[in-house]
Short mmCIF file of C-alpha atoms in Angstrom, two decimals:
data_model
loop_
_atom_site.label_atom_id
_atom_site.label_comp_id
_atom_site.label_asym_id
_atom_site.label_seq_id
_atom_site.Cartn_x
_atom_site.Cartn_y
_atom_site.Cartn_z
CA MET A 1 -117.99 -14.42 45.44
CA ARG A 2 -117.72 -12.82 41.99
CA GLU A 3 -114.27 -11.83 40.75
CA VAL A 4 -113.47 -8.10 40.74
CA ILE A 5 -112.94 -7.07 37.10
CA ASP A 6 -110.49 -4.31 36.20
CA ARG A 7 -112.69 -2.24 33.88
CA THR A 8 -109.75 -0.15 32.67
CA VAL A 9 -108.32 -3.32 31.09
CA TYR A 10 -111.51 -5.24 30.31
CA SER A 11 -113.21 -2.19 28.86
CA ARG A 12 -115.54 -3.81 26.31
CA ILE A 13 -118.76 -5.40 27.53
CA TYR A 14 -121.16 -7.87 25.89
CA ILE A 15 -124.49 -9.14 27.16
CA GLY A 16 -125.90 -12.52 26.14
CA LYS A 17 -129.57 -13.33 26.67
CA LEU A 18 -130.15 -16.79 28.12
CA GLY A 19 -133.74 -17.52 27.07
CA GLU A 20 -134.75 -21.14 27.71
CA LEU A 21 -132.21 -21.57 30.51
CA THR A 22 -134.25 -19.25 32.72
CA LEU A 23 -137.21 -21.66 32.62
CA LYS A 24 -135.42 -24.50 34.40
CA GLY A 25 -136.53 -23.62 37.92
CA SER A 26 -134.32 -25.01 40.66
CA ASN A 27 -131.99 -26.53 38.01
CA GLU A 28 -131.26 -23.18 36.36
CA HIS A 29 -127.89 -22.89 38.10
CA PHE A 30 -126.73 -26.17 36.53
CA PHE A 31 -127.56 -24.99 33.01
CA GLU A 32 -125.87 -21.64 33.64
CA TRP A 33 -122.81 -23.42 35.01
CA GLN A 34 -122.58 -25.51 31.83
CA LEU A 35 -122.90 -22.41 29.65
CA MET A 36 -120.16 -20.67 31.63
CA THR A 37 -117.93 -23.74 31.36
CA ASN A 38 -118.43 -23.86 27.57
CA MET A 39 -117.72 -20.15 27.20
CA ARG A 40 -114.56 -20.31 29.31
CA LEU A 41 -113.24 -23.22 27.23
CA ALA A 42 -113.99 -21.35 24.01
CA LEU A 43 -112.28 -18.15 25.18
CA GLU A 44 -109.04 -19.62 26.53
CA GLY A 45 -107.05 -17.84 23.82
CA VAL A 46 -108.41 -14.34 24.46
CA ASP A 47 -108.54 -11.95 27.41
CA ALA A 48 -112.07 -12.10 28.80
CA LYS A 49 -113.94 -12.37 32.10
CA LEU A 50 -117.54 -13.51 32.43
CA TYR A 51 -120.37 -14.19 34.83
CA THR A 52 -124.13 -14.80 34.75
CA ARG A 53 -126.87 -13.00 36.63
CA THR A 54 -130.68 -12.88 36.33
CA GLY A 55 -131.04 -14.22 32.81
CA ARG A 56 -127.96 -12.54 31.35
CA LEU A 57 -124.42 -13.58 30.50
CA TYR A 58 -121.92 -10.76 30.94
CA VAL A 59 -118.59 -10.85 29.09
CA PHE A 60 -115.89 -8.25 29.79
CA CYS A 61 -112.91 -8.25 27.44
CA THR A 62 -110.02 -6.19 26.11
CA PRO A 63 -110.62 -4.34 22.83
CA ALA A 64 -108.33 -6.74 20.95
CA SER A 65 -110.39 -9.69 22.20
CA CYS A 66 -113.70 -8.48 20.74
CA PRO A 67 -113.55 -10.55 17.51
CA GLY A 68 -112.99 -13.78 19.47
CA VAL A 69 -115.74 -12.98 21.96
CA GLU A 70 -118.19 -12.15 19.16
CA TYR A 71 -117.36 -15.40 17.38
CA ALA A 72 -118.04 -17.36 20.58
CA LEU A 73 -121.34 -15.58 21.23
CA SER A 74 -122.37 -16.29 17.62
CA HIS A 75 -121.80 -20.04 18.02
CA ILE A 76 -122.21 -21.13 21.65
CA LEU A 77 -125.59 -22.79 22.18
CA GLY A 78 -127.87 -21.62 24.98
CA ILE A 79 -127.81 -17.93 24.01
CA THR A 80 -130.86 -16.43 22.30
CA GLY A 81 -129.22 -13.12 21.37
CA TRP A 82 -126.32 -10.85 22.26
CA ALA A 83 -125.01 -7.30 21.91
CA GLY A 84 -122.08 -5.07 22.72
CA VAL A 85 -123.19 -2.62 25.41
CA ILE A 86 -122.27 0.65 27.11
CA SER A 87 -122.42 0.65 30.89
CA CYS A 88 -123.14 3.71 32.97
CA LYS A 89 -124.25 4.80 36.42
CA LYS A 90 -127.87 4.38 37.47
CA ASP A 91 -128.60 8.03 36.90
CA ILE A 92 -130.94 9.45 34.24
CA ALA A 93 -128.34 11.97 33.07
CA ALA A 94 -125.76 9.22 32.57
CA ILE A 95 -128.35 7.02 30.86
CA THR A 96 -129.30 9.86 28.50
CA ASP A 97 -125.64 10.42 27.56
CA ALA A 98 -125.20 6.69 26.88
CA VAL A 99 -128.35 6.56 24.76
CA ARG A 100 -127.17 9.54 22.75
CA ALA A 101 -123.75 7.91 22.18
CA VAL A 102 -125.41 4.71 20.95
CA ALA A 103 -127.78 6.66 18.71
CA LYS A 104 -124.89 8.65 17.18
CA GLU A 105 -122.98 5.45 16.41
CA GLU A 106 -126.02 3.84 14.78
CA ALA A 107 -126.81 6.99 12.77
CA GLU A 108 -123.27 6.87 11.37
CA LYS A 109 -124.01 3.30 10.26
CA GLY A 110 -127.10 4.48 8.36
CA ALA A 111 -129.98 4.19 10.85
CA LYS A 112 -132.73 6.82 10.40
CA SER A 113 -135.27 5.97 13.10
CA PHE A 114 -135.38 4.53 16.61
CA LYS A 115 -137.38 3.75 19.67
CA ILE A 116 -136.30 3.04 23.24
CA GLU A 117 -137.35 0.08 25.35
CA ALA A 118 -136.35 0.16 29.01
CA LYS A 119 -136.34 -2.60 31.61
CA ARG A 120 -135.97 -1.78 35.30
CA GLU A 121 -134.66 -4.91 37.02
CA ASP A 122 -133.58 -2.82 40.02
CA LYS A 123 -136.93 -1.66 41.43
CA SER A 124 -135.20 0.78 43.77
CA PHE A 125 -134.39 3.02 40.80
CA SER A 126 -136.57 6.12 41.05
CA LEU A 127 -137.96 6.10 37.49
CA ASN A 128 -140.11 3.34 36.01
CA SER A 129 -139.49 1.83 32.57
CA TYR A 130 -141.79 4.24 30.71
CA GLU A 131 -140.23 7.28 32.37
CA ILE A 132 -136.70 6.07 31.57
CA ALA A 133 -137.58 5.59 27.89
CA SER A 134 -139.36 8.94 27.63
CA GLN A 135 -136.65 11.01 29.25
CA ALA A 136 -133.77 9.30 27.42
CA ALA A 137 -135.40 9.57 23.98
CA GLY A 138 -136.00 13.33 24.05
CA PRO A 139 -132.40 14.55 23.56
CA VAL A 140 -131.82 12.10 20.69
CA PHE A 141 -134.92 13.32 18.86
CA ASP A 142 -134.31 16.99 19.65
CA SER A 143 -130.73 16.82 18.33
CA GLY A 144 -131.97 15.46 14.99
CA LEU A 145 -129.82 12.34 15.20
CA LEU A 146 -132.74 9.93 14.65
CA ALA A 147 -136.47 10.15 14.12
CA VAL A 148 -138.86 8.39 16.49
CA ASP A 149 -140.74 5.40 15.03
CA VAL A 150 -142.47 3.20 17.60
CA LYS A 151 -143.89 0.73 15.04
CA SER A 152 -141.02 -0.19 12.72
CA PRO A 153 -137.80 1.62 13.66
CA ASP A 154 -134.41 0.92 12.12
CA ILE A 155 -133.04 0.25 15.60
CA VAL A 156 -134.32 -0.39 19.09
CA ILE A 157 -132.16 1.14 21.82
CA ARG A 158 -132.49 -0.94 24.96
CA VAL A 159 -131.85 0.32 28.48
CA GLU A 160 -131.49 -2.27 31.25
CA VAL A 161 -131.24 -1.04 34.84
CA ARG A 162 -129.63 -3.87 36.81
CA ASP A 163 -126.58 -3.87 39.11
CA GLU A 164 -125.57 -0.97 36.89
CA CYS A 165 -127.16 0.40 33.74
CA TYR A 166 -126.51 -1.14 30.31
CA VAL A 167 -127.43 0.55 27.02
CA TYR A 168 -127.23 -1.07 23.58
CA ALA A 169 -128.78 -1.01 20.12
CA GLU A 170 -130.54 -3.82 18.28
CA PRO A 171 -130.77 -3.21 14.51
CA ARG A 172 -133.73 -4.53 12.55
CA ARG A 173 -133.08 -7.82 10.76
CA ASP A 174 -134.94 -9.65 8.01
CA GLY A 175 -138.41 -10.66 9.12
CA GLY A 176 -138.83 -7.64 11.37
CA HIS A 177 -136.79 -9.08 14.24
CA TYR A 178 -134.25 -7.01 16.14
CA GLY A 179 -130.74 -7.65 17.42
CA THR A 180 -128.02 -10.21 16.80
CA SER A 181 -129.61 -13.60 17.14
CA GLY A 182 -127.98 -16.50 18.95
CA HIS A 183 -128.69 -20.16 18.25
CA ARG A 184 -130.93 -20.60 21.32
CA GLY A 185 -131.32 -24.12 22.70
CA LEU A 186 -129.50 -25.58 25.69
CA PRO A 187 -125.78 -25.55 26.54
CA VAL A 188 -123.96 -28.55 25.14
CA GLY A 189 -123.26 -31.03 27.92
CA VAL A 190 -126.56 -30.99 29.82
CA SER A 191 -128.25 -33.79 27.83
CA GLY A 192 -125.81 -36.66 27.62
CA LYS A 193 -123.67 -37.81 24.70
CA GLY A 194 -124.57 -39.00 21.22
CA LEU A 195 -122.62 -40.61 18.38
CA LEU A 196 -123.31 -38.95 15.02
CA LEU A 197 -122.88 -40.97 11.82
CA LEU A 198 -121.32 -38.14 9.80
CA SER A 199 -121.14 -38.35 6.03
CA GLY A 200 -120.11 -35.74 3.50
CA GLY A 201 -123.72 -34.85 2.68
CA ILE A 202 -126.08 -32.08 3.70
CA ASP A 203 -128.17 -33.98 6.25
CA SER A 204 -125.90 -35.45 8.90
CA PRO A 205 -124.17 -32.19 9.99
CA VAL A 206 -127.62 -30.63 10.42
CA ALA A 207 -128.73 -33.63 12.48
CA GLY A 208 -125.71 -33.23 14.73
CA TYR A 209 -126.34 -29.51 15.14
CA ARG A 210 -129.99 -30.06 16.04
CA MET A 211 -129.04 -32.52 18.79
CA MET A 212 -126.37 -30.12 20.05
CA ARG A 213 -129.08 -27.46 20.35
CA ARG A 214 -130.87 -29.73 22.80
CA GLY A 215 -127.75 -29.85 24.96
CA MET A 216 -126.27 -33.12 23.69
CA LYS A 217 -122.52 -33.62 23.43
CA VAL A 218 -121.89 -35.06 19.94
CA GLU A 219 -119.01 -37.26 18.79
CA CYS A 220 -118.68 -38.30 15.13
CA ALA A 221 -118.00 -41.44 13.09
CA TYR A 222 -117.16 -41.33 9.37
CA PHE A 223 -116.82 -44.44 7.19
CA HIS A 224 -114.16 -44.06 4.51
CA SER A 225 -113.51 -46.48 1.63
CA TYR A 226 -110.11 -45.48 0.37
CA PRO A 227 -109.16 -45.55 -2.50
CA TYR A 228 -112.71 -45.80 -3.89
CA THR A 229 -113.55 -42.61 -2.07
CA SER A 230 -111.00 -39.85 -2.50
CA LYS A 231 -108.81 -37.99 -0.03
CA GLU A 232 -110.89 -34.91 -0.94
CA ALA A 233 -114.03 -36.72 0.26
CA GLU A 234 -112.38 -37.32 3.64
CA ASP A 235 -111.09 -33.74 3.81
CA LYS A 236 -114.65 -32.57 3.23
CA VAL A 237 -115.85 -34.51 6.28
CA HIS A 238 -113.04 -33.07 8.40
CA THR A 239 -114.24 -29.58 7.43
CA LEU A 240 -117.81 -30.51 8.37
CA ALA A 241 -116.62 -31.87 11.73
CA LYS A 242 -114.81 -28.57 12.36
CA THR A 243 -117.95 -26.65 11.43
CA ILE A 244 -120.25 -28.44 13.87
CA ALA A 245 -117.54 -28.49 16.57
CA ASP A 246 -117.82 -24.70 16.72
CA TYR A 247 -121.41 -25.14 17.95
CA GLY A 248 -120.77 -28.19 20.11
CA VAL A 249 -117.68 -26.82 21.93
CA ASP A 250 -115.63 -29.74 20.57
CA THR A 251 -115.98 -33.12 18.89
CA HIS A 252 -113.89 -36.16 18.04
CA LEU A 253 -114.08 -37.44 14.47
CA ASN A 254 -113.52 -41.20 14.22
CA VAL A 255 -112.48 -42.12 10.66
CA ILE A 256 -113.25 -45.81 10.20
CA PRO A 257 -111.69 -47.57 7.16
CA PHE A 258 -114.55 -49.50 5.58
CA THR A 259 -113.07 -50.63 2.26
CA ASP A 260 -112.77 -54.33 3.19
CA VAL A 261 -116.26 -54.35 4.66
CA GLN A 262 -117.70 -52.78 1.55
CA MET A 263 -115.86 -55.10 -0.83
CA LYS A 264 -117.12 -58.12 1.12
CA ILE A 265 -120.69 -56.84 0.86
CA LYS A 266 -120.29 -56.22 -2.88
CA SER A 267 -119.01 -59.72 -3.51
CA ALA A 268 -121.33 -61.70 -1.23
CA SER A 269 -124.61 -59.80 -0.83
CA PRO A 270 -127.56 -59.80 -3.25
CA LYS A 271 -127.17 -56.60 -5.28
CA GLU A 272 -130.45 -55.09 -4.19
CA TYR A 273 -129.41 -55.49 -0.54
CA THR A 274 -125.89 -53.99 -0.76
CA THR A 275 -126.85 -50.53 0.52
CA LEU A 276 -128.94 -51.98 3.34
CA MET A 277 -126.12 -54.36 4.35
CA LEU A 278 -123.70 -51.44 4.35
CA ARG A 279 -126.01 -49.47 6.65
CA ILE A 280 -126.28 -52.48 8.96
CA CYS A 281 -122.49 -52.84 9.12
CA MET A 282 -122.20 -49.14 9.91
CA MET A 283 -124.66 -49.62 12.73
CA LYS A 284 -122.64 -52.57 14.05
CA ALA A 285 -119.46 -50.47 14.01
CA ALA A 286 -121.36 -47.63 15.68
CA ASN A 287 -122.33 -50.03 18.46
CA LEU A 288 -118.64 -50.72 19.12
CA LEU A 289 -117.75 -47.02 19.15
CA ALA A 290 -120.76 -46.08 21.27
CA ASP A 291 -119.62 -48.64 23.85
CA ARG A 292 -116.09 -47.25 23.79
CA ILE A 293 -117.11 -43.61 24.31
CA SER A 294 -120.14 -44.33 26.55
CA ALA A 295 -122.59 -42.70 24.15
CA ASP A 296 -126.25 -42.64 25.15
CA CYS A 297 -127.56 -42.87 21.60
CA ILE A 298 -126.70 -43.03 17.90
CA ILE A 299 -127.66 -40.03 15.73
CA THR A 300 -128.29 -40.20 11.98
CA GLY A 301 -129.30 -37.66 9.33
CA GLU A 302 -132.04 -39.88 7.91
CA SER A 303 -135.26 -38.30 6.65
CA LEU A 304 -138.25 -40.52 5.96
CA GLY A 305 -138.56 -41.42 2.28
CA GLN A 306 -135.63 -39.31 1.10
CA VAL A 307 -133.66 -42.26 -0.41
CA ALA A 308 -134.18 -46.00 -0.76
CA SER A 309 -132.49 -46.87 2.54
CA GLN A 310 -134.79 -44.46 4.38
CA THR A 311 -138.17 -46.06 3.85
CA ALA A 312 -140.04 -46.94 7.03
CA GLN A 313 -139.32 -50.63 6.53
CA ASN A 314 -135.59 -50.21 5.83
CA LEU A 315 -135.13 -47.83 8.74
CA ALA A 316 -136.74 -50.41 11.00
CA VAL A 317 -134.31 -53.06 9.74
CA THR A 318 -131.16 -50.99 10.32
CA GLU A 319 -132.37 -49.81 13.73
CA SER A 320 -132.95 -53.41 14.82
CA PHE A 321 -129.17 -53.92 14.71
CA ALA A 322 -128.50 -50.95 17.00
CA GLU A 323 -127.69 -51.49 20.67
CA ARG A 324 -128.49 -47.88 21.59
CA PRO A 325 -131.54 -45.70 20.86
CA VAL A 326 -131.32 -44.23 17.36
CA TYR A 327 -132.20 -40.52 17.19
CA ARG A 328 -133.25 -39.10 13.80
CA PRO A 329 -133.83 -35.36 14.32
CA LEU A 330 -134.54 -34.81 10.60
CA ILE A 331 -137.04 -37.64 10.19
CA GLY A 332 -140.03 -35.38 9.39
CA LEU A 333 -138.21 -32.57 7.57
CA ASP A 334 -138.08 -32.03 3.82
CA LYS A 335 -134.90 -31.15 1.93
CA GLU A 336 -135.66 -27.43 1.77
CA GLU A 337 -135.95 -27.24 5.56
CA ILE A 338 -132.69 -29.15 6.00
CA VAL A 339 -130.87 -26.98 3.48
CA GLY A 340 -132.08 -23.87 5.32
CA THR A 341 -130.40 -25.02 8.51
CA ALA A 342 -127.25 -26.06 6.63
CA LEU A 343 -126.99 -22.56 5.20
CA LYS A 344 -127.51 -21.07 8.66
CA ILE A 345 -124.70 -23.07 10.30
CA GLY A 346 -122.28 -22.77 7.38
CA SER A 347 -122.08 -26.44 6.38
CA TYR A 348 -123.96 -26.26 3.07
CA GLU A 349 -121.16 -25.06 0.76
CA THR A 350 -118.88 -27.82 2.05
CA SER A 351 -121.57 -30.50 1.81
CA ILE A 352 -122.26 -29.84 -1.88
CA LEU A 353 -118.62 -30.22 -2.95
CA PRO A 354 -118.57 -32.97 -5.64
CA TYR A 355 -116.76 -35.69 -3.71
CA GLU A 356 -118.84 -38.83 -3.25
CA ASP A 357 -118.91 -40.91 -0.08
CA CYS A 358 -118.91 -44.69 0.17
CA CYS A 359 -122.71 -44.98 0.20
CA VAL A 360 -123.04 -43.30 -3.20
CA LEU A 361 -120.25 -45.15 -4.99
CA PHE A 362 -121.63 -48.64 -4.35
CA THR A 363 -125.35 -47.94 -4.71
CA PRO A 364 -127.20 -50.65 -6.72
CA ARG A 365 -129.47 -49.69 -9.60
CA HIS A 366 -132.54 -51.20 -7.97
CA PRO A 367 -132.17 -51.27 -4.16
CA VAL A 368 -134.68 -53.05 -1.98
CA LEU A 369 -137.33 -50.61 -0.74
CA LYS A 370 -139.30 -52.63 1.78
CA ALA A 371 -136.92 -55.13 3.30
CA LYS A 372 -138.18 -57.76 5.69
CA LEU A 373 -136.25 -58.07 8.91
CA GLU A 374 -135.96 -61.85 8.71
CA ASP A 375 -134.57 -61.68 5.17
CA ALA A 376 -132.07 -58.97 6.10
CA ARG A 377 -130.86 -60.90 9.15
CA ALA A 378 -130.42 -64.07 7.10
CA ILE A 379 -128.36 -62.26 4.45
CA TYR A 380 -126.25 -60.54 7.10
CA GLN A 381 -125.52 -63.86 8.82
CA ARG A 382 -124.40 -65.40 5.54
CA LEU A 383 -121.92 -62.57 5.01
CA GLU A 384 -119.91 -63.60 8.10
CA ILE A 385 -118.61 -60.04 8.23
CA ASP A 386 -118.38 -59.24 11.95
CA SER A 387 -114.62 -59.77 12.06
CA LEU A 388 -114.12 -57.23 9.26
CA VAL A 389 -116.30 -54.70 11.09
CA GLN A 390 -114.25 -55.25 14.25
CA LYS A 391 -111.00 -54.82 12.29
CA ALA A 392 -112.25 -51.58 10.76
CA PHE A 393 -113.19 -50.29 14.20
CA ASP A 394 -109.78 -51.23 15.63
CA GLU A 395 -107.99 -49.38 12.80
CA ARG A 396 -109.94 -46.13 13.10
CA LYS A 397 -108.20 -42.77 13.33
CA ILE A 398 -109.38 -40.19 15.85
CA PHE A 399 -109.21 -36.43 15.30
CA ARG A 400 -110.25 -33.64 17.65
CA TYR A 401 -111.78 -30.31 16.64
CA SER A 402 -112.86 -27.51 18.98
CA LEU A 403 -114.29 -24.01 19.15
CA ARG A 404 -111.38 -23.21 21.47
CA ASP A 405 -108.87 -23.82 18.67
CA THR A 406 -110.96 -22.06 16.03
CA ILE A 407 -111.01 -18.90 18.13
CA GLY A 408 -107.44 -19.31 19.33
CA THR A 409 -105.91 -19.75 15.88
CA GLN A 410 -107.83 -16.81 14.42
CA PHE A 411 -108.21 -14.33 17.27
CA ALA A 412 -105.73 -15.18 20.07
CA THR A 413 -104.62 -12.23 22.18
CA ARG A 414 -102.42 -14.20 24.57
CA SER A 415 -100.23 -17.30 24.58
CA PHE A 416 -102.19 -20.14 23.01
CA ALA A 417 -101.29 -23.77 22.21
CA PRO A 418 -103.58 -25.53 19.68
CA GLN A 419 -104.85 -28.95 20.73
CA ASP A 420 -106.80 -30.07 17.65
CA GLY A 421 -105.72 -32.69 15.14
CA LEU A 422 -104.93 -36.41 15.05
CA ARG A 423 -105.27 -38.05 18.47
CA GLN A 424 -104.55 -41.69 17.61
CA GLY A 425 -104.82 -44.10 14.70
CA HIS A 426 -103.12 -46.29 12.16
CA PRO A 427 -101.36 -45.01 9.03
CA ARG A 428 -103.28 -45.41 5.78
CA ASP A 429 -101.97 -48.13 3.43
CA GLU A 430 -100.96 -46.03 0.42
CA ASN A 431 -100.13 -49.16 -1.63
CA ARG A 432 -103.69 -50.46 -1.79
CA ASP A 433 -104.94 -51.32 -5.29
CA THR A 434 -106.60 -48.19 -6.73
CA GLN A 435 -108.74 -49.87 -9.42
CA LYS A 436 -112.25 -48.40 -9.29
CA VAL A 437 -115.08 -50.87 -8.65
CA THR A 438 -118.59 -50.14 -9.95
CA ASP A 439 -121.85 -51.99 -9.66
CA GLY A 440 -122.04 -54.85 -12.14
CA GLU A 441 -118.31 -55.51 -12.55
#
């Protein structure tokens, strides 16, 4: 039985459109349950009540909670679009008053034209959709608030007759679309768990986001080579982990100290194979972490042909060392497409900060482009490096980041205790030799 909501307290209402979730047939309730669970976790720091019904998510909140609710609706996956709404009785006079109120508010924001689209979910209502739109539009036009434009209006005023009537405006966006767009996809948590190899670059945060959109829970691993990579480089990755956590409900960032592994590779591997050996060692460490967290797959930001380690042959070599399926959601995308998504999710400006990761600092001048698996395996065996990979894994630090804490620290309207930050780990050795090592020394 649905909770009775005190509308004098929870006076602001938002509707989220569920999109793909409604196509899941008999499993639809499971996807809606996961979306509700994610939303409730995100909104622990604000005063809000929510429920789902017939393809809609309803959020009721106090006026002070609106910024937090809007932030959640703008990030939670599984929502195709959302809007703040006015509710009214299922009566044409009340509907007309609500439409006029919405039109007045939008005119004050600069809108000049409108049209009305009505949807009658409750078939017992005496007027059909066309009649609702026609009768509600007349007073707005007659009052001179807005002009009618059925082809390309500044706003579309939507009327939905359901358990009660909901009225809201959708302004025109770039590309001729209307309304506040969500990120679509599936709720995080319905498609298993993946381990993302997160670097400080543009690609890997986008890869993680794309898997989250398909409902996958994503945890992160970052390989840090202090002091050859700076504290700023690590801070950059923490910011990226926070950014994608806001879409994935939460994530744990595992910072794995890889300096000893990388120095061993530099001293013992053929120069042209150093990057490939590093990628193999990362995959071996990822195997250990995937086992520990029960991940179903390993996720990378690799795009075919983008750099030397991402040729078809080299990708096949590194994947052969994986003990889980390797998912590469960017494999067929070019850089412009990837950058477009990075801009959309807010990771781009962080990714382009000029702090290099461990892969860049130790890159050979002429890396192998088409490695043979048997050669790569022979070189890896000669390195005798498994114990160093295990040691790096054992000394990792674990940090937690969540949408709950992002909203709570910025928009809390009630008692809230942050949970993010360092979960476990070993202190960094600040006395390590800081001499910079470059290829050829």
